[in-house]
Short mmCIF file of C-alpha atoms (C1' of nucleotides) in Angstrom, two decimals:
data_model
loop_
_atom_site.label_atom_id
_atom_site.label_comp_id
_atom_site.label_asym_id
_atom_site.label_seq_id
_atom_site.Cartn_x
_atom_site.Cartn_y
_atom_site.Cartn_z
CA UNK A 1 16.71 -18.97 29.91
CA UNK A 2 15.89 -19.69 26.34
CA UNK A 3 17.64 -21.74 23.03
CA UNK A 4 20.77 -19.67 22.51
CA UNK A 5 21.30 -18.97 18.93
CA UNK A 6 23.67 -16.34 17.54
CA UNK A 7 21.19 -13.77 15.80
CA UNK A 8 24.08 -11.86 14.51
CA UNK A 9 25.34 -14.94 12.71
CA UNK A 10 21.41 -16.32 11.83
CA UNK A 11 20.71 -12.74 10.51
CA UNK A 12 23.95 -12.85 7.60
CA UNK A 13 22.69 -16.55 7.08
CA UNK A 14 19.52 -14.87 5.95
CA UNK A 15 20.94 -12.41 3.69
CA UNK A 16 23.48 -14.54 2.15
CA UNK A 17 19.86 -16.32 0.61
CA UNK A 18 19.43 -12.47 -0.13
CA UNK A 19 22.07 -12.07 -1.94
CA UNK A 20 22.41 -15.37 -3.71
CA UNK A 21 18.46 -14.90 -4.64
CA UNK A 22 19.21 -11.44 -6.28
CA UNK A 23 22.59 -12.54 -8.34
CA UNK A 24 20.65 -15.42 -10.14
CA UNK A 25 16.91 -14.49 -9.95
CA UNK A 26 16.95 -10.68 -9.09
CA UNK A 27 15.26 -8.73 -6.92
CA UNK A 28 11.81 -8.68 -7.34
CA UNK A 29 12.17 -12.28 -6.56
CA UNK A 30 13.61 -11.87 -3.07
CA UNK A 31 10.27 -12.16 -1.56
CA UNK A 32 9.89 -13.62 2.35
CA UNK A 33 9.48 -16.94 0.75
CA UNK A 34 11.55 -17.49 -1.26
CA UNK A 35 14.43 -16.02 1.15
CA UNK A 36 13.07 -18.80 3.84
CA UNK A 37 13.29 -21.40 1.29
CA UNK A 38 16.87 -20.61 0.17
CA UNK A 39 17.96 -20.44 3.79
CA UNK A 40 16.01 -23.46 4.76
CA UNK A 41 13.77 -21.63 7.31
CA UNK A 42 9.96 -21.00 7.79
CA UNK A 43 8.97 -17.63 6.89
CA UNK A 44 8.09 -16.95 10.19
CA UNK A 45 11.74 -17.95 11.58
CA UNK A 46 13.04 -14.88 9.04
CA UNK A 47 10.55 -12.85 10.08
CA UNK A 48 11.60 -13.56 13.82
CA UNK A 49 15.10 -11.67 12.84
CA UNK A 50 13.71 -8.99 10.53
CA UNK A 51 10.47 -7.17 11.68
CA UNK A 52 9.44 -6.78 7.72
CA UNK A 53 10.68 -7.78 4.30
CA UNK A 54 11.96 -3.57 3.88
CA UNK A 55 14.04 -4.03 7.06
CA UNK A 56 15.65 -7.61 5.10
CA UNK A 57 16.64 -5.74 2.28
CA UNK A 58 17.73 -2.61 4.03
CA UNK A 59 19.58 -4.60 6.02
CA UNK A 60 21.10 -6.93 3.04
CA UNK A 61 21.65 -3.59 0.77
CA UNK A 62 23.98 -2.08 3.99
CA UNK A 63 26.22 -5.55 3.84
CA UNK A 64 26.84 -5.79 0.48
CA UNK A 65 27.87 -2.01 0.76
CA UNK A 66 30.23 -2.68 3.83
CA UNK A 67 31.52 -5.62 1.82
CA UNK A 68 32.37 -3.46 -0.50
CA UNK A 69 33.42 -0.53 0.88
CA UNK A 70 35.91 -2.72 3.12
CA UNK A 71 37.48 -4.16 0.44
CA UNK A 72 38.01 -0.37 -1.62
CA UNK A 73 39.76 0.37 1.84
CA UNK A 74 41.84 -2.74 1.87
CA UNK A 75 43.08 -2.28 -1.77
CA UNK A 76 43.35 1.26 -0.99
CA UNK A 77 45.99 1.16 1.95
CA UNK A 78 47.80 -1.03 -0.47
CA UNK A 79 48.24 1.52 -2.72
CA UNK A 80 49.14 4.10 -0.15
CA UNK A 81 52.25 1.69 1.14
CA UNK A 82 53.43 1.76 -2.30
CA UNK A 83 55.96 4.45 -3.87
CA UNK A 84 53.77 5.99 -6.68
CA UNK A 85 54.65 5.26 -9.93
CA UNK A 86 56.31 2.23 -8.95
CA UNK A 87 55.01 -1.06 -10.72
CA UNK A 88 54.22 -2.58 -8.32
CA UNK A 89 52.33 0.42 -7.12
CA UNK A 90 50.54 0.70 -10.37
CA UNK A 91 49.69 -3.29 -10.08
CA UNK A 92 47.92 -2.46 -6.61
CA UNK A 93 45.73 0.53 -8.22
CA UNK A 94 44.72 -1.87 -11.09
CA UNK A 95 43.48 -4.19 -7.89
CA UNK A 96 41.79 -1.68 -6.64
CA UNK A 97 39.59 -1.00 -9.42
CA UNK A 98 38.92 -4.81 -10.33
CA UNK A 99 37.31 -4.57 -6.98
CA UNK A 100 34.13 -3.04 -8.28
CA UNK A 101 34.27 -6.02 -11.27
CA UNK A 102 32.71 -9.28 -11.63
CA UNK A 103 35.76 -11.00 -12.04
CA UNK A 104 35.18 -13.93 -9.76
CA UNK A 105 32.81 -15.63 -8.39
CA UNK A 106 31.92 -13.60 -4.71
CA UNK A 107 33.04 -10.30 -7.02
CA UNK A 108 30.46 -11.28 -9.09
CA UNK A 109 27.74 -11.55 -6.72
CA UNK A 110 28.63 -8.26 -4.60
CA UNK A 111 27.98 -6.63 -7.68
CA UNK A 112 25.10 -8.15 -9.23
CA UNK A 113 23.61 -7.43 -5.83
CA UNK A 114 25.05 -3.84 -5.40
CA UNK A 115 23.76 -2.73 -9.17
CA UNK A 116 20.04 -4.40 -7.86
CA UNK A 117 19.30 -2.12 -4.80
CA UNK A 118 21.12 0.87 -6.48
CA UNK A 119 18.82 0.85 -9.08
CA UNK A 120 15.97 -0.14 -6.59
CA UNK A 121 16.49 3.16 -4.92
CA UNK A 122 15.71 5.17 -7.27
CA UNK A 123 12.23 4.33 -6.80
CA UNK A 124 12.00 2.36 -3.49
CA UNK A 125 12.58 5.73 -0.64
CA UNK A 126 13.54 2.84 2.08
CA UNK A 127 16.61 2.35 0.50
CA UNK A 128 17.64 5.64 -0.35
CA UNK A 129 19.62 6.27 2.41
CA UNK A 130 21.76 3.56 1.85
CA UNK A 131 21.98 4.60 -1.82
CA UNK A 132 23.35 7.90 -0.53
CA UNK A 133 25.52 6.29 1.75
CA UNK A 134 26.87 3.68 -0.80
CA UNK A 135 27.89 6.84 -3.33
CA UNK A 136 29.20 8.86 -1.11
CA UNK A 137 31.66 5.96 0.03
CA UNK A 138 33.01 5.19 -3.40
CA UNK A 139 33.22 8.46 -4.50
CA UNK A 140 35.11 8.97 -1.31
CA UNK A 141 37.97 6.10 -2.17
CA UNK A 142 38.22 7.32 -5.87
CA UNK A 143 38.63 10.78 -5.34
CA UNK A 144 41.56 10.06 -2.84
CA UNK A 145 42.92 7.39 -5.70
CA UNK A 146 42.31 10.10 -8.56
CA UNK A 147 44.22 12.41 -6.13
CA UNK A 148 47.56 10.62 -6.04
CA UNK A 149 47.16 9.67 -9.51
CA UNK A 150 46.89 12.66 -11.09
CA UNK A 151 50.11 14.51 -11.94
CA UNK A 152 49.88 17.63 -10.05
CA UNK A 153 48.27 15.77 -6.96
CA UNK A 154 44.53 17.67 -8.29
CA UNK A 155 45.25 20.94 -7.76
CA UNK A 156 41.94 22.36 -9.14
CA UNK A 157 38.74 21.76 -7.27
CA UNK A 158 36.76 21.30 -10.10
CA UNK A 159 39.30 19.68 -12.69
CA UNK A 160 39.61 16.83 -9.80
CA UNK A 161 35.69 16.54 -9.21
CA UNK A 162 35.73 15.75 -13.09
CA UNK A 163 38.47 13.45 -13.46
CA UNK A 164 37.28 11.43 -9.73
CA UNK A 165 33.31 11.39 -11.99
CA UNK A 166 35.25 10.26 -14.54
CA UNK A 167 36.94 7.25 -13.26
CA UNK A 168 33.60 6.81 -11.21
CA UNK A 169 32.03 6.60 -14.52
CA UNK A 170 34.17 4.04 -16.65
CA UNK A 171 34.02 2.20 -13.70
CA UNK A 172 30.12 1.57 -13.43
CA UNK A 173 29.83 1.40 -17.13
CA UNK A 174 31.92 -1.32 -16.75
CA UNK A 175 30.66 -3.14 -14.21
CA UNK A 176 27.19 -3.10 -15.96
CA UNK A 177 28.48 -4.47 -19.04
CA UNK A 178 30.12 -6.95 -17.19
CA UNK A 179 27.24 -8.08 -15.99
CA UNK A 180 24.95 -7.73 -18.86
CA UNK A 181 26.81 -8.65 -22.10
CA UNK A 182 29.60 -10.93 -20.51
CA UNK A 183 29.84 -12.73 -23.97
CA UNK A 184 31.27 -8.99 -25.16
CA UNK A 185 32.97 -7.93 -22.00
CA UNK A 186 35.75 -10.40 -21.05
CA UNK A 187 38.09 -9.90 -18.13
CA UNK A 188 40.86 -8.83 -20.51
CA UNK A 189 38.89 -6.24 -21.90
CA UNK A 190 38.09 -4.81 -18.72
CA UNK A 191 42.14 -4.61 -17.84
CA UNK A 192 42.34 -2.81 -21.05
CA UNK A 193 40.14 -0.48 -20.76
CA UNK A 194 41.37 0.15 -16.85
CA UNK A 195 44.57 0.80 -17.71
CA UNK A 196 44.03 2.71 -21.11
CA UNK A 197 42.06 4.90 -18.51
CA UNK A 198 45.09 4.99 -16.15
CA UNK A 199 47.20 6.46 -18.85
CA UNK A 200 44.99 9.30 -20.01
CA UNK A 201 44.84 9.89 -16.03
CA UNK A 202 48.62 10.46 -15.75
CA UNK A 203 49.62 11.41 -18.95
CA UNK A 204 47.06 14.56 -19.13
CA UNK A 205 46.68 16.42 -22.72
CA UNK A 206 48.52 19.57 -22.59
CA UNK A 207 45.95 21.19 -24.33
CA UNK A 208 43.80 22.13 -21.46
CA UNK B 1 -17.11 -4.52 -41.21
CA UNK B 2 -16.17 -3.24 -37.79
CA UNK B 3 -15.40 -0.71 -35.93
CA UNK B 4 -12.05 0.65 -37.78
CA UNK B 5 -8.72 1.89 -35.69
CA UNK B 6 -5.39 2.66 -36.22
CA UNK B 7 -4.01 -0.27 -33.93
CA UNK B 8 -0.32 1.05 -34.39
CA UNK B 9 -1.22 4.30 -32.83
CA UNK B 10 -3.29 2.52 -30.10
CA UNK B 11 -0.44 0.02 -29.72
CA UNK B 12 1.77 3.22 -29.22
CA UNK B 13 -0.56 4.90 -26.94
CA UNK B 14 -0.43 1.31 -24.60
CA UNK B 15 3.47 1.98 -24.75
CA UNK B 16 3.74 5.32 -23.69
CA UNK B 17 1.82 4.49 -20.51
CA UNK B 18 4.54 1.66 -20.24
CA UNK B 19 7.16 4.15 -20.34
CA UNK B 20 6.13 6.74 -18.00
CA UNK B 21 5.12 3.80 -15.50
CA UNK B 22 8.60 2.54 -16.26
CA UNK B 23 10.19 6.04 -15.82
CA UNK B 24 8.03 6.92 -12.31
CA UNK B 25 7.76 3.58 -10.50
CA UNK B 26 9.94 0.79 -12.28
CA UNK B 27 9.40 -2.03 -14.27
CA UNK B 28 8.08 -4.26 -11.43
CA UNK B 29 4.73 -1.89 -11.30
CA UNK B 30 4.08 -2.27 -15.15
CA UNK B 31 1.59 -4.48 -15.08
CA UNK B 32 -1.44 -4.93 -16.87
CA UNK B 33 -3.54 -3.34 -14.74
CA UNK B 34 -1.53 -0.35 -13.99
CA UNK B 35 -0.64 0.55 -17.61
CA UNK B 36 -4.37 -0.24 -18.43
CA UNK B 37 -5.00 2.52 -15.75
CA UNK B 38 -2.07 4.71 -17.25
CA UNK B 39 -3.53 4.42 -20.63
CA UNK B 40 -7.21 5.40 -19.60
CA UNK B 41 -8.35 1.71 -20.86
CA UNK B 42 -9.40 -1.64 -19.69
CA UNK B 43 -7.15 -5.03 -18.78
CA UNK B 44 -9.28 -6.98 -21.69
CA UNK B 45 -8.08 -3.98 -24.20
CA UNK B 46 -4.85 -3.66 -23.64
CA UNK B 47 -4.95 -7.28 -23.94
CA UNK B 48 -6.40 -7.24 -27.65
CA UNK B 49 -3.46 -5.21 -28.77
CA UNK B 50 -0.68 -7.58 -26.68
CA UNK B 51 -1.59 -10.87 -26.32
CA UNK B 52 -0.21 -11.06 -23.04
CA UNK B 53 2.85 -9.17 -21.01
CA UNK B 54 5.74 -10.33 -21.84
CA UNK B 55 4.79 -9.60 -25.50
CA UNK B 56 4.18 -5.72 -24.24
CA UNK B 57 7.48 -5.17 -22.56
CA UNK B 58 9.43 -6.60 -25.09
CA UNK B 59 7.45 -4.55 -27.82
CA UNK B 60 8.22 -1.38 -25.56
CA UNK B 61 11.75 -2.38 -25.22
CA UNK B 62 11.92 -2.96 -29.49
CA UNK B 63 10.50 1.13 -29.45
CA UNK B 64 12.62 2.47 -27.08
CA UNK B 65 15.74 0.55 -28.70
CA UNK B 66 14.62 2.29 -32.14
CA UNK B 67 13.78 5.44 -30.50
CA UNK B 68 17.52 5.50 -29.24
CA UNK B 69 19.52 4.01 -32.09
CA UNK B 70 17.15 6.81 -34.40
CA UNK B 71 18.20 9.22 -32.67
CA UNK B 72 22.13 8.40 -32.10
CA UNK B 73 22.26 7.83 -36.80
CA UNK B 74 20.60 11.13 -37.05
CA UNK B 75 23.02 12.62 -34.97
CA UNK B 76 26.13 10.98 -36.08
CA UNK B 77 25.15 11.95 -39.93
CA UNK B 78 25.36 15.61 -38.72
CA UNK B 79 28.85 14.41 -37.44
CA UNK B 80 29.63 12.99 -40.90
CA UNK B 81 28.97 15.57 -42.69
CA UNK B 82 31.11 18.14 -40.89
CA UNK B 83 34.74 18.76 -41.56
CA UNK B 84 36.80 16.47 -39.08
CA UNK B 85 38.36 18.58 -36.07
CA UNK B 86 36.20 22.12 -36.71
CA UNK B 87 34.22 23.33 -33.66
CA UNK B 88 30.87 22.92 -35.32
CA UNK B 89 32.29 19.06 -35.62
CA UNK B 90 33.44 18.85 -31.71
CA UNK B 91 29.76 20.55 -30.57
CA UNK B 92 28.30 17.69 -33.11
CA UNK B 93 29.94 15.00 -30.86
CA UNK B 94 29.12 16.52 -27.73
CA UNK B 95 25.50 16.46 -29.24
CA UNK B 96 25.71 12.48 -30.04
CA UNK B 97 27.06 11.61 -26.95
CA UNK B 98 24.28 13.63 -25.13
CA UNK B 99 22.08 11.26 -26.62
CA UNK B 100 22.81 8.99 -23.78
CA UNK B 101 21.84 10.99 -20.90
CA UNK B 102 18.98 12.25 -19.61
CA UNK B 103 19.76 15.79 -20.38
CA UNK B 104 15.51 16.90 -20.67
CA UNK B 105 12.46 14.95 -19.65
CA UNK B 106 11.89 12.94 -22.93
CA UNK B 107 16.22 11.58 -23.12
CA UNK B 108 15.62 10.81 -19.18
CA UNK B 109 12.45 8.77 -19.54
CA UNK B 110 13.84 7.02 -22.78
CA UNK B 111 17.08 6.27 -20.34
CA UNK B 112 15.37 5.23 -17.40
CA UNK B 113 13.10 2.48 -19.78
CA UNK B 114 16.11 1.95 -21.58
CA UNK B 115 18.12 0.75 -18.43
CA UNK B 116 15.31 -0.82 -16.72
CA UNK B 117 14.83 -3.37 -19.37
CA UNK B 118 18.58 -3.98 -20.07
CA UNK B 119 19.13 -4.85 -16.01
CA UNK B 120 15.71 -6.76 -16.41
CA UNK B 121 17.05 -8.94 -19.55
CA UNK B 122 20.20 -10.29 -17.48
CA UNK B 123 16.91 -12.37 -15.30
CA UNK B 124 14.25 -12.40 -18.29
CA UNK B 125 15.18 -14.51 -21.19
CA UNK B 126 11.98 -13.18 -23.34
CA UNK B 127 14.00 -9.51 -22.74
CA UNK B 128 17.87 -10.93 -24.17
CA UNK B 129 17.41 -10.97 -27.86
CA UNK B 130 15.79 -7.45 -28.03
CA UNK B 131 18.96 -6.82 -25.42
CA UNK B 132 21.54 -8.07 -27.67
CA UNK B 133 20.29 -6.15 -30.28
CA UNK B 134 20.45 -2.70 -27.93
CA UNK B 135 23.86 -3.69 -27.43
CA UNK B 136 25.12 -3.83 -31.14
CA UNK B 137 23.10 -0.90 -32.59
CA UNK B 138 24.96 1.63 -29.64
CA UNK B 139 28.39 -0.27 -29.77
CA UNK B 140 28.00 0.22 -33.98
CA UNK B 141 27.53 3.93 -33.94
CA UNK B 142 30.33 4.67 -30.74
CA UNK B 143 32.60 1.78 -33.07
CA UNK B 144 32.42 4.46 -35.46
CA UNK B 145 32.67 7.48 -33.96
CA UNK B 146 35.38 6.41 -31.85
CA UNK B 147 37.13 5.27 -35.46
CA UNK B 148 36.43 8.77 -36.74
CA UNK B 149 38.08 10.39 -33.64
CA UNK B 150 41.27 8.61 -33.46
CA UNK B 151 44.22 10.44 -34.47
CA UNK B 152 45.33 7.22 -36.66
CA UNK B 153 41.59 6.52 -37.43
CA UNK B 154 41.80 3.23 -35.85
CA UNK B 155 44.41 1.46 -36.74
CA UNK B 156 45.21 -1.68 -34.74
CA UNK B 157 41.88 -3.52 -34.11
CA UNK B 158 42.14 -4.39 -30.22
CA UNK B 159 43.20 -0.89 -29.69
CA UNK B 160 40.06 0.25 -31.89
CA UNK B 161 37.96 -1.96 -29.11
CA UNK B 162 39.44 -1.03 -26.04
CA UNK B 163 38.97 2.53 -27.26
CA UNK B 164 35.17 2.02 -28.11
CA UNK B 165 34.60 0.15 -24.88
CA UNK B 166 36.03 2.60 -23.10
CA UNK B 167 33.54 5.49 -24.29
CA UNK B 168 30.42 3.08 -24.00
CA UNK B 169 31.55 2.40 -20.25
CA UNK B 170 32.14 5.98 -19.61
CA UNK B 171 28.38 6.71 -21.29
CA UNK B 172 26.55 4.08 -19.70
CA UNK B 173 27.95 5.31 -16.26
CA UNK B 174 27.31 8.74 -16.83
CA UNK B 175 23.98 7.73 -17.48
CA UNK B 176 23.51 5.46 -14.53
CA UNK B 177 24.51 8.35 -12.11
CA UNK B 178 22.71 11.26 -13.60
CA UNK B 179 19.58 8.50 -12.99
CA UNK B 180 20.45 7.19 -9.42
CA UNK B 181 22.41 10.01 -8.53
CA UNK B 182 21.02 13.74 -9.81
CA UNK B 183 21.62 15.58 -7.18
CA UNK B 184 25.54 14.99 -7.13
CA UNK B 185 25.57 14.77 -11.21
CA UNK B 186 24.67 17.65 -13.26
CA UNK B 187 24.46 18.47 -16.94
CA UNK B 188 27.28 20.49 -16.21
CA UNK B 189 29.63 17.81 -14.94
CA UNK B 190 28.80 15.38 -17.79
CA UNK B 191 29.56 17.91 -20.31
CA UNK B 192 33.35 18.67 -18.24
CA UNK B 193 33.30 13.99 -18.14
CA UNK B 194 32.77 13.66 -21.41
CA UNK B 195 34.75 16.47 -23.28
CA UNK B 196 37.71 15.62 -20.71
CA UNK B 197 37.47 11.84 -22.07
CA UNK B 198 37.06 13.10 -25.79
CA UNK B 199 40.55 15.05 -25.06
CA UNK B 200 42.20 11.66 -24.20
CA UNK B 201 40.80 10.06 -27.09
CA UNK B 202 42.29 12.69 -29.75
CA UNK B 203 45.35 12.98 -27.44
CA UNK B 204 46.29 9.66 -27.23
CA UNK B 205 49.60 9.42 -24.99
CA UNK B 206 52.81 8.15 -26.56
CA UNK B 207 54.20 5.96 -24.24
CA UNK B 208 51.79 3.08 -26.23
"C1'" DA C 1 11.49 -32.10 36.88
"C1'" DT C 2 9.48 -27.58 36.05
"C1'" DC C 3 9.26 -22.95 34.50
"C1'" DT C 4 10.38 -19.13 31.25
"C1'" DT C 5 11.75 -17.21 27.28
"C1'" DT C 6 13.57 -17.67 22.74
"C1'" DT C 7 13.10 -19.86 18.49
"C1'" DT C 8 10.58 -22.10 14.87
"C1'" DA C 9 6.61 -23.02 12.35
"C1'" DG C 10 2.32 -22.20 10.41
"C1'" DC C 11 -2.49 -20.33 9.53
"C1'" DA C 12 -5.39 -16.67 7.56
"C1'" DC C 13 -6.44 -12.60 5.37
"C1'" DA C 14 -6.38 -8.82 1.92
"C1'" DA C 15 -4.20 -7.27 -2.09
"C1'" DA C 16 -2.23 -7.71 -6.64
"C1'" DC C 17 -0.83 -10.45 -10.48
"C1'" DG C 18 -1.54 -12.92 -15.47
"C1'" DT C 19 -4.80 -15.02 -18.16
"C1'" DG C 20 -8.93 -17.74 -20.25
"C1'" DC C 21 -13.34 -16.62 -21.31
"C1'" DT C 22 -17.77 -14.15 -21.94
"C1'" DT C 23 -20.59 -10.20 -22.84
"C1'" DG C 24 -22.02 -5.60 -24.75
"C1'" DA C 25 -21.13 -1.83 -27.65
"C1'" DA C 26 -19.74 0.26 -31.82
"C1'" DC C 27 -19.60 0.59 -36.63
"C1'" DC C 28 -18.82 -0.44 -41.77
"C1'" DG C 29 -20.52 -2.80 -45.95
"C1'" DT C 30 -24.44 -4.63 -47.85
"C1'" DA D 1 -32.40 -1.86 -41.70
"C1'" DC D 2 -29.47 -5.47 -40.91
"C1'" DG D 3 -25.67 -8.66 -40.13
"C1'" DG D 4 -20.92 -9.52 -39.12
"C1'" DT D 5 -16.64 -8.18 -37.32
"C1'" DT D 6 -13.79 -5.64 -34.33
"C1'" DC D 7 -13.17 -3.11 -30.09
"C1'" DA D 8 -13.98 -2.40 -25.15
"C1'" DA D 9 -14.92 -4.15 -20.71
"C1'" DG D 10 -15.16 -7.20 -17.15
"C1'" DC D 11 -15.66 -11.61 -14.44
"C1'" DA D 12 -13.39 -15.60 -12.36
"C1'" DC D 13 -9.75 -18.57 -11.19
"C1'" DG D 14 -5.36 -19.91 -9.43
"C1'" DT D 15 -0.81 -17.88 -7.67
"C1'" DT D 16 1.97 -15.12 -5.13
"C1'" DT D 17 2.96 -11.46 -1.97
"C1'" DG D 18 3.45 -9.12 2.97
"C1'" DT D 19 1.86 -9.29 7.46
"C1'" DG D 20 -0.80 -10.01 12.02
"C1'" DC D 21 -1.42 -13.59 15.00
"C1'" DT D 22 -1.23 -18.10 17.27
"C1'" DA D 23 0.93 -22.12 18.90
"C1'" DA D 24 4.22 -25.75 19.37
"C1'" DA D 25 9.08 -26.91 20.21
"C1'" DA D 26 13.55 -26.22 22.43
"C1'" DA D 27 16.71 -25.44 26.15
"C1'" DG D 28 19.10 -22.96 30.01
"C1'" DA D 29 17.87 -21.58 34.99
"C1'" DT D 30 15.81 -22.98 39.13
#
DNA sequence: ATCTTTTTAGCACAAACGTGCTTGAACCGT
DNA sequence: ACGGTTCAAGCACGTTTGTGCTAAAAAGAT
């Protein structure tokens, strides 16, 4: 029988170069080569663990999803083994949604990576799967969030579709200006803005 | 003396090709070639009206940047100039805000080219100054409209900026979804996002 | 020690890229 | 009619990309 390696193991070597490749050069320089040469492999040893460069960032674009959908889970049962409206409760939620932030270092990353192959997909039709599948997970952990949040638990189909789009929203817009004008967008900023957000979320005008 | 043409309009005929390239396959295909294509010209004339092409992105980013700050003044004079709180004032600000999104076909190429380059400047350094510059025209005119909405018109300067980053988050993620994700976001649901977030704004809550 | 299969490495080719440079074509003022 | 300047077009070179294919190296099973 032959060398024994781990391919599972070899494989998230590989994309870890992905990813590290895309947060400081981004994507369009995440080319077979330069991949091997971050990971300190021959293109041909990459290429011996992923059949073409599409099925590498396919591949890479489902991790960084998983990553992040496992954490939004994580945070999430967090909140759920809180009492609402507790502070501690409303220090968990405030967790949760720095999760989608660059506010450290592997945060930082995840997203830089995440906002790459999002916008990739819009053109790119090998990743739009993922895209789908990416959205539909988020959106999935928000509108649950948005759901105990909001005062009368989201009664109203369409009221809660708005406010979970909403929160969706702020959220991305965020993240992006995290990552592209971090000179204006500081981490306390962000906190403001999340919880300013959080209090137009409970407190709800009257006048609607 | 030679053969006499308007070089702005060519210049802005070269730029339109970038755009729709921009808006149908993504910054990474505008190259010379293909926008020479695009344009219905050679390589070598493109090249005599951009000496090379970095200097024809970041002259396509300087006109969409002007096309989009033009178009966000002219809309917020219409705002000035109606009494504050009448309906013809709150349709106004719906109208500014729709600005952003790409609401017909010429808003969502302008927002597609607009966010391409702005994700492209976090890698490209030719790309940040005309970025930085993006950044302060939009945060001027939603600075002021956010301190003409206010029910205390502002007062309290860090409130002021939470406030403003707040809206330009929720816009910018608007935006990015009704680009990656259309078929989940329609015109409809940003209108209910963003007058739901202008309700917060004017009813503030009081527990602040 | 030898065989077998995995792993690693590398070559070669076509395609696309930016750019320096050259060559016609077009046209206005004289 | 002619000359000089600008516009339009293209060639050629060096890089970089993905990929098909080949071949050496490594190591457990016999």
């Amino acid at each position: 029988m032959p060398k024994i390696v781990d391919a599972g193991a070899r494989r998230q070597e590989v994309v870890e170069a992905v990813f590290r490749i895309i947060a400081s050069d981004g994507l369009e320089r995440a080319s077979l080569r330069e991949v091997a040469d971050e990971a300190g492999l021959a293109v041909g040893s990459v290429r011996h663990y992923f059949a073409s460069s599409d099925e590498l960032l396919v591949h890479s674009f489902a991790v960084v999803i998983d990553r992040i959908a496992g954490r939004l889970e994580e945070a999430f049962a967090v909140v759920e083994s809180l009492e609402s409206g507790s502070a501690e409760h409303d220090a968990a939620v405030l967790t949760l949604l720095g999760q989608f932030l660059p506010l450290d270092e592997e945060l930082a990353v995840d997203a830089c990576v995440w906002m790459a192959f999002r916008h990739a997909a819009r053109i790119r039709p090998v990743l739009e799967q993922e895209a789908a599948r990416s959205h539909r997970a988020v959106a999935a952990v928000v509108g649950r969030l948005v759901m105990r949040l909001m005062p009368d638990g989201g009664s109203g189909q369409d009221r809660l579709v708005t406010e979970a789009e909403r929160l969706l929203a702020t959220l991305d817009g965020l993240c992006m200006h995290a990552l592209l004008q971090p000179e204006w967008m500081t981490a306390e900023v962000c906190r403001d803005v999340l919880t300013a957000h959080l209090d137009t979320l409970v407190a709800l005008p009257s006048n609607r």
